[in-house]
PDB file of C-alpha atoms in Angstrom:
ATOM      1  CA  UNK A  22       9.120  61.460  62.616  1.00 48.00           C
ATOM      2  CA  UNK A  23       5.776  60.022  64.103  1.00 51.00           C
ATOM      3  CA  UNK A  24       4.041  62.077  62.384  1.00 48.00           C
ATOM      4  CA  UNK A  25       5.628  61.453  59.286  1.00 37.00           C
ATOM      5  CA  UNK A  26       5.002  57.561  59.535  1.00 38.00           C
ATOM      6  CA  UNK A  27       1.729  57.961  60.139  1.00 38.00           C
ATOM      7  CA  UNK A  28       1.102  60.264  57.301  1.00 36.00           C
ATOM      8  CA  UNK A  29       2.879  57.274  55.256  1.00 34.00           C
ATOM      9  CA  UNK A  30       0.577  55.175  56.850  1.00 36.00           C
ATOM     10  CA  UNK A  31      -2.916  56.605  55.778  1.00 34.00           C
ATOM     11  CA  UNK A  32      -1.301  57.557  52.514  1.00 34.00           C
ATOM     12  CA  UNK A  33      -1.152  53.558  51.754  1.00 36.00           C
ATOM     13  CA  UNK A  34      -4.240  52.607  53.400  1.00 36.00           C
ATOM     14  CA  UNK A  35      -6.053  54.906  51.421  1.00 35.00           C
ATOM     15  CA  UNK A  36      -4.298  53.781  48.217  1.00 34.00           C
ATOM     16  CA  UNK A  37      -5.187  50.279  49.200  1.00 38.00           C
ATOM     17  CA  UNK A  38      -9.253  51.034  49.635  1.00 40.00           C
ATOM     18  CA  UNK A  39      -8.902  53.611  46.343  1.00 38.00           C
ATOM     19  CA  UNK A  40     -11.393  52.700  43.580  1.00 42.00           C
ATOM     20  CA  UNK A  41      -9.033  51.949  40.330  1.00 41.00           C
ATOM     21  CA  UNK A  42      -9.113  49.807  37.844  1.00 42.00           C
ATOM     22  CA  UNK A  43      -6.508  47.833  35.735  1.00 29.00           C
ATOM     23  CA  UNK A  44      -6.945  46.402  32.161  1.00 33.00           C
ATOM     24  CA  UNK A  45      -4.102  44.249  32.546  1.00 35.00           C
ATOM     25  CA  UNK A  46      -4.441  39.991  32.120  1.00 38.00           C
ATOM     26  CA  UNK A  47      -7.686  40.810  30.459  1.00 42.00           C
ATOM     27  CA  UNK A  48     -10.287  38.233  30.753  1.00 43.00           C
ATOM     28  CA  UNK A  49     -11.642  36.996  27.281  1.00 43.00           C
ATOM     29  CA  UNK A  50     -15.217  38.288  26.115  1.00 48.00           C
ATOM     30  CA  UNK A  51     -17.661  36.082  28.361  1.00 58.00           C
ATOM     31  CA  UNK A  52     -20.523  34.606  27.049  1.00 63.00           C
ATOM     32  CA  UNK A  53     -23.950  35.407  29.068  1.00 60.00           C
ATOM     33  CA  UNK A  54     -25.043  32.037  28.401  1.00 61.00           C
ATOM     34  CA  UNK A  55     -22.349  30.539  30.659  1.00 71.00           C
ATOM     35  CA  UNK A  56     -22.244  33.534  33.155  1.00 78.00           C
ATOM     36  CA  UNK A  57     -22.236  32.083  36.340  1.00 81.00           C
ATOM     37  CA  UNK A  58     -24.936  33.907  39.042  1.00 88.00           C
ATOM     38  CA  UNK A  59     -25.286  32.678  42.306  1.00 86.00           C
ATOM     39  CA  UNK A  60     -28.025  32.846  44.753  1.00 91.00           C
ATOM     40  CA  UNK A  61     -27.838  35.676  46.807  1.00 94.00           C
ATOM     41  CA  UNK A  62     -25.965  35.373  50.280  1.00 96.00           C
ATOM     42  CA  UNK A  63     -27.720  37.090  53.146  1.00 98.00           C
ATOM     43  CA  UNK A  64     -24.935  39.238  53.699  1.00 98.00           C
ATOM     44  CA  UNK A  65     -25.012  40.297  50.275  1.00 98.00           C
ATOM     45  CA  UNK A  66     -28.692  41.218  50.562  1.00 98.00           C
ATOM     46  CA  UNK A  67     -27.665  43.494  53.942  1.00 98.00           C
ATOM     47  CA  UNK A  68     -24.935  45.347  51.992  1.00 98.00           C
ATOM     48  CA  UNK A  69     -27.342  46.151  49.348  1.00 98.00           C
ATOM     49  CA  UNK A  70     -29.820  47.573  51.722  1.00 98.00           C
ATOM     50  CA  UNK A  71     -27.592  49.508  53.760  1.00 98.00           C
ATOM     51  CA  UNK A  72     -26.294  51.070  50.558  1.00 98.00           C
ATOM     52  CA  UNK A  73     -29.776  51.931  49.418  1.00 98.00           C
ATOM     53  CA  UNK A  74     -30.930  53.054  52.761  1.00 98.00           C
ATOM     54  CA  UNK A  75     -28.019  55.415  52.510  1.00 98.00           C
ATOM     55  CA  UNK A  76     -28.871  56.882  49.130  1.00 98.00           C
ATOM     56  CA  UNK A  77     -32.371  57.214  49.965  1.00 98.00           C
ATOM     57  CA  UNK A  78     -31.361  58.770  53.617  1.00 98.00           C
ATOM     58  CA  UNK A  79     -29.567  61.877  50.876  1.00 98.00           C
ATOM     59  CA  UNK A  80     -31.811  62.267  48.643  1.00 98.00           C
ATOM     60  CA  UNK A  81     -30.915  59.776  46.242  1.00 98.00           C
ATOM     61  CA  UNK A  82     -32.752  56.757  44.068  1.00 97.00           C
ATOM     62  CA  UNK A  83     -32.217  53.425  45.292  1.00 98.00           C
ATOM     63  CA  UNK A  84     -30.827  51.108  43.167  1.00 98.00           C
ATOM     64  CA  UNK A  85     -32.398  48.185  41.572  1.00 98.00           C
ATOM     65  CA  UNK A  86     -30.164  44.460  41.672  1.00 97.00           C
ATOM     66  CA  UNK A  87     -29.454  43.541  38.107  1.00 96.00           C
ATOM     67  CA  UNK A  88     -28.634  40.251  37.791  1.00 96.00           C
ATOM     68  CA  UNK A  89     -25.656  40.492  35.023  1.00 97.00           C
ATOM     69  CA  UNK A  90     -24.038  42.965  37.149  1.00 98.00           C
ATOM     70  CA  UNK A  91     -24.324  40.033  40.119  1.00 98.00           C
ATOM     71  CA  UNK A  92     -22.593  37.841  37.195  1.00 97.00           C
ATOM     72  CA  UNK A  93     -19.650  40.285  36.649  1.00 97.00           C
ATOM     73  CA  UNK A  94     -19.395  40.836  40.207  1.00 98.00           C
ATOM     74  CA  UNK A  95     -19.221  37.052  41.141  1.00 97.00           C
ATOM     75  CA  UNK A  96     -17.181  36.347  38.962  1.00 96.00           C
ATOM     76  CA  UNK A  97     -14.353  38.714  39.665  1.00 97.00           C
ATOM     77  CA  UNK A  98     -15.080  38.139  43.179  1.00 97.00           C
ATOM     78  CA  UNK A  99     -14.244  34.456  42.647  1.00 97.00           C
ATOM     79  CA  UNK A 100     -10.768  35.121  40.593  1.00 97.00           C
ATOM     80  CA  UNK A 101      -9.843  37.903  43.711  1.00 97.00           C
ATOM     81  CA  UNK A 102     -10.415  34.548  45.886  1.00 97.00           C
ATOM     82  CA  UNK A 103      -8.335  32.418  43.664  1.00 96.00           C
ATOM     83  CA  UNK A 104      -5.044  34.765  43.437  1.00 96.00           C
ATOM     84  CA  UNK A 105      -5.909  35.960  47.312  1.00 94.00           C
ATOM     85  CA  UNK A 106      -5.183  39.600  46.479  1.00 94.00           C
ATOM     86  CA  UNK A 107      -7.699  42.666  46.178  1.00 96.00           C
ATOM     87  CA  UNK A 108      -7.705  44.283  42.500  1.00 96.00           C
ATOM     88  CA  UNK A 109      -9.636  45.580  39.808  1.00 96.00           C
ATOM     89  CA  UNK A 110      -8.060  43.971  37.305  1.00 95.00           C
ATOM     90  CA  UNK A 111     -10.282  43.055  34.334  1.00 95.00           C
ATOM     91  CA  UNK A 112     -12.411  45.887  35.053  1.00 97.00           C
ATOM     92  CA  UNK A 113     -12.348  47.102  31.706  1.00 97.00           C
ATOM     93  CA  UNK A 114     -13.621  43.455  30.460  1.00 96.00           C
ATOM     94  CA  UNK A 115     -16.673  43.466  33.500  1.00 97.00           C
ATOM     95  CA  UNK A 116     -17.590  46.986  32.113  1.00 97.00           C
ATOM     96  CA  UNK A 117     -17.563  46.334  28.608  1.00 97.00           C
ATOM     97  CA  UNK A 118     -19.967  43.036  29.104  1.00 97.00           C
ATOM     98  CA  UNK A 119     -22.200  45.187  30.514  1.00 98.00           C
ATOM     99  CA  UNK A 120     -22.250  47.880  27.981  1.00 98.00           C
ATOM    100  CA  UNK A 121     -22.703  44.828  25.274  1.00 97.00           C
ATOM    101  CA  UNK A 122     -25.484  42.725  27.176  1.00 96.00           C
ATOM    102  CA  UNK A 123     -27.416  45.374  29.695  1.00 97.00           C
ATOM    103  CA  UNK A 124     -27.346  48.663  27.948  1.00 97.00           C
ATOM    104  CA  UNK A 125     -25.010  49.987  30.397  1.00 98.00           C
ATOM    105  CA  UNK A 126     -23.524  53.893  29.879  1.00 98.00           C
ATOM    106  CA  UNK A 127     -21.915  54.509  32.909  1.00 98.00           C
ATOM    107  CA  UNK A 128     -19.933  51.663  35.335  1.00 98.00           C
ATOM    108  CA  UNK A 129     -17.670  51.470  37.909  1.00 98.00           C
ATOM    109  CA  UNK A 130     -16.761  48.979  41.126  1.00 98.00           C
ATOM    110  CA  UNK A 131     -15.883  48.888  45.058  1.00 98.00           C
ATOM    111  CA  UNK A 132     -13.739  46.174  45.779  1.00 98.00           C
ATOM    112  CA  UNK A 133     -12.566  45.491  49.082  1.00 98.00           C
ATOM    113  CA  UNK A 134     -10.944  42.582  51.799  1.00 97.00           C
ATOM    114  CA  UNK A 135     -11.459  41.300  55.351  1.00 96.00           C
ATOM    115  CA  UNK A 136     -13.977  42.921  56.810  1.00 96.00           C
ATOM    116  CA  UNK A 137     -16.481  40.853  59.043  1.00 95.00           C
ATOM    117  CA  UNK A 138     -19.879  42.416  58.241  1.00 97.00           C
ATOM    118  CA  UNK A 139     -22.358  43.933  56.204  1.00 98.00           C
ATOM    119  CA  UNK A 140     -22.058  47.074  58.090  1.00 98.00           C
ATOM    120  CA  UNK A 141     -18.523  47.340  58.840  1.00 98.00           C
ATOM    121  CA  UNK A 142     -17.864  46.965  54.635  1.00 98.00           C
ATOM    122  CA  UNK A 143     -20.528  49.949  53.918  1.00 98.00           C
ATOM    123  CA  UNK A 144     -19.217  51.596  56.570  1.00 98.00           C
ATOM    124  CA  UNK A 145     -15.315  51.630  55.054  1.00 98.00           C
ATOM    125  CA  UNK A 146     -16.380  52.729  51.745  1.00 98.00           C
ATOM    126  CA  UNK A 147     -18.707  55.415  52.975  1.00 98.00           C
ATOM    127  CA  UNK A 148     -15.312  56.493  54.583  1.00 98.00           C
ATOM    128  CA  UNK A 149     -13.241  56.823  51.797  1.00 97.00           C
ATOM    129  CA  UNK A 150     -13.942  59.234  49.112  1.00 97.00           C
ATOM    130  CA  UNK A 151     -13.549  57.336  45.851  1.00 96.00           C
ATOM    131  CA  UNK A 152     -15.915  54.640  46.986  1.00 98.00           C
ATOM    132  CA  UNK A 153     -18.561  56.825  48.585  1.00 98.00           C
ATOM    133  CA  UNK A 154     -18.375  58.676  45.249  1.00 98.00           C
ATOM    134  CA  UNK A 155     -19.579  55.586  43.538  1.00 98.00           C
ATOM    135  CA  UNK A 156     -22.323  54.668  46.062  1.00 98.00           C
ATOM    136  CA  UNK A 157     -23.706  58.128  45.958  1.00 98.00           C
ATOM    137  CA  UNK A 158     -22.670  58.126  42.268  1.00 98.00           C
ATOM    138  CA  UNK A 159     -26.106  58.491  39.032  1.00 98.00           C
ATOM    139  CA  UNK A 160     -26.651  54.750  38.674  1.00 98.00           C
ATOM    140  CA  UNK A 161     -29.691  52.755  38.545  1.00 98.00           C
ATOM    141  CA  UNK A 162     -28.643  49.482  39.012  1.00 98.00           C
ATOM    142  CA  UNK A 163     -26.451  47.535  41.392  1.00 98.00           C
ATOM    143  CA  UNK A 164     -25.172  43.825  42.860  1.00 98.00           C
ATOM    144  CA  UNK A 165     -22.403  42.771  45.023  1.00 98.00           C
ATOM    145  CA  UNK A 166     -20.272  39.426  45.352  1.00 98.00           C
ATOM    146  CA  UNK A 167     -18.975  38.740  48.661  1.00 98.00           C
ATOM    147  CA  UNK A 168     -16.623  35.437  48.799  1.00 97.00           C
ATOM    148  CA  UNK A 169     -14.649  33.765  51.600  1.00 95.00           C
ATOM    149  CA  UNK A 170     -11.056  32.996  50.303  1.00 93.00           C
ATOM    150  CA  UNK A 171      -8.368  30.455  52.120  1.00 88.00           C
ATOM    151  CA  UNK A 172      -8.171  32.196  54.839  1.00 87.00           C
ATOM    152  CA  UNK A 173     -11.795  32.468  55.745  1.00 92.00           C
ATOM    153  CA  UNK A 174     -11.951  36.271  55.263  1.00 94.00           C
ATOM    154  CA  UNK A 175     -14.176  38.614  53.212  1.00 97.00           C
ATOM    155  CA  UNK A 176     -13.809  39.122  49.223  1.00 98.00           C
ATOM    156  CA  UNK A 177     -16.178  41.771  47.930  1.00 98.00           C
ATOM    157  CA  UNK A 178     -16.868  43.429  44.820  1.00 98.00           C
ATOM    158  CA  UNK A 179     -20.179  45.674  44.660  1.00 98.00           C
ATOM    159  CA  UNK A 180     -20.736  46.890  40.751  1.00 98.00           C
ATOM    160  CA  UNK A 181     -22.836  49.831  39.875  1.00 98.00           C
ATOM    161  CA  UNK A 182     -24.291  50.606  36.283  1.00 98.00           C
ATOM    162  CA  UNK A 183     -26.229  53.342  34.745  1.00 98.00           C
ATOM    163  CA  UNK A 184     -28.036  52.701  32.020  1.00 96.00           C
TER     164      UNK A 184
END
């Protein structure tokens, strides 16, 4: 029966870190004019270093920060914040701006909640499969949102575009 539970246990947990993404309540087409992008926070800068350190560390290019992507990702970043729950939803909107305004071909996200530091967020994804696959993944470009919400914990969502 332990076993079982805890089976039941990692089965969710993984669900919960899983990279997905939901069309549903789509956002309306965004303007790039009135794209809100923040100044970069410094633990936004370590997250996209330790990702490119990784790539680099397997043989991979590092990615270059795109500043529509840091748009996108701010943006849903902020809206995760303001319904304090973890989701992709809208991801279809995100990825189409991008295909219209930066000549993206290929895009997907990481998304994820609560954890304290650069490191420990990096870390998490590296650990599960769908989101290593995108931070190993053929992109060339990359940015990352991270927001505290209510409760003083984490938001993050890290975008990555090929174009």
């Amino acid at each position: 029966m332990r076993r079982f539970t805890y089976l039941l246990a990692v089965i969710c947990f993984t669900i919960t870190l899983s990279s997905c993404s939901s069309d549903s309540e789509d956002q309306p087409n965004q303007d790039v004019n009135a794209l809100v992008i923040p100044e970069s926070k410094p633990i936004e800068i370590e997250i996209l270093e330790l990702i490119n350190q990784h790539r680099i560390s397997i043989g991979l290019n590092s990615l270059e920060s795109h500043q529509l992507i840091k748009g996108q990702a701010y943006s849903h970043t902020e809206y995760m914040v303001d319904v304090s729950e973890v989701n992709h939803d809208n991801f279809f909107s995100r990825k189409s701006f991008l295909v219209d305004n930066a000549n993206a071909i290929k895009v997907s996200e990481n998304v994820a909640y609560g954890f304290t530091s650069a490191e420990s967020v990096v870390n998490a994804w590296l650990n599960s499969e769908g989101h290593k696959g995108n931070i190993e993944g053929d992109y060339t470009d990359f940015e990352i949102s991270a927001e505290l919400g209510k409760n003083n914990k984490w938001y993050f969502t890290n975008i990555f575009m090929k174009r």
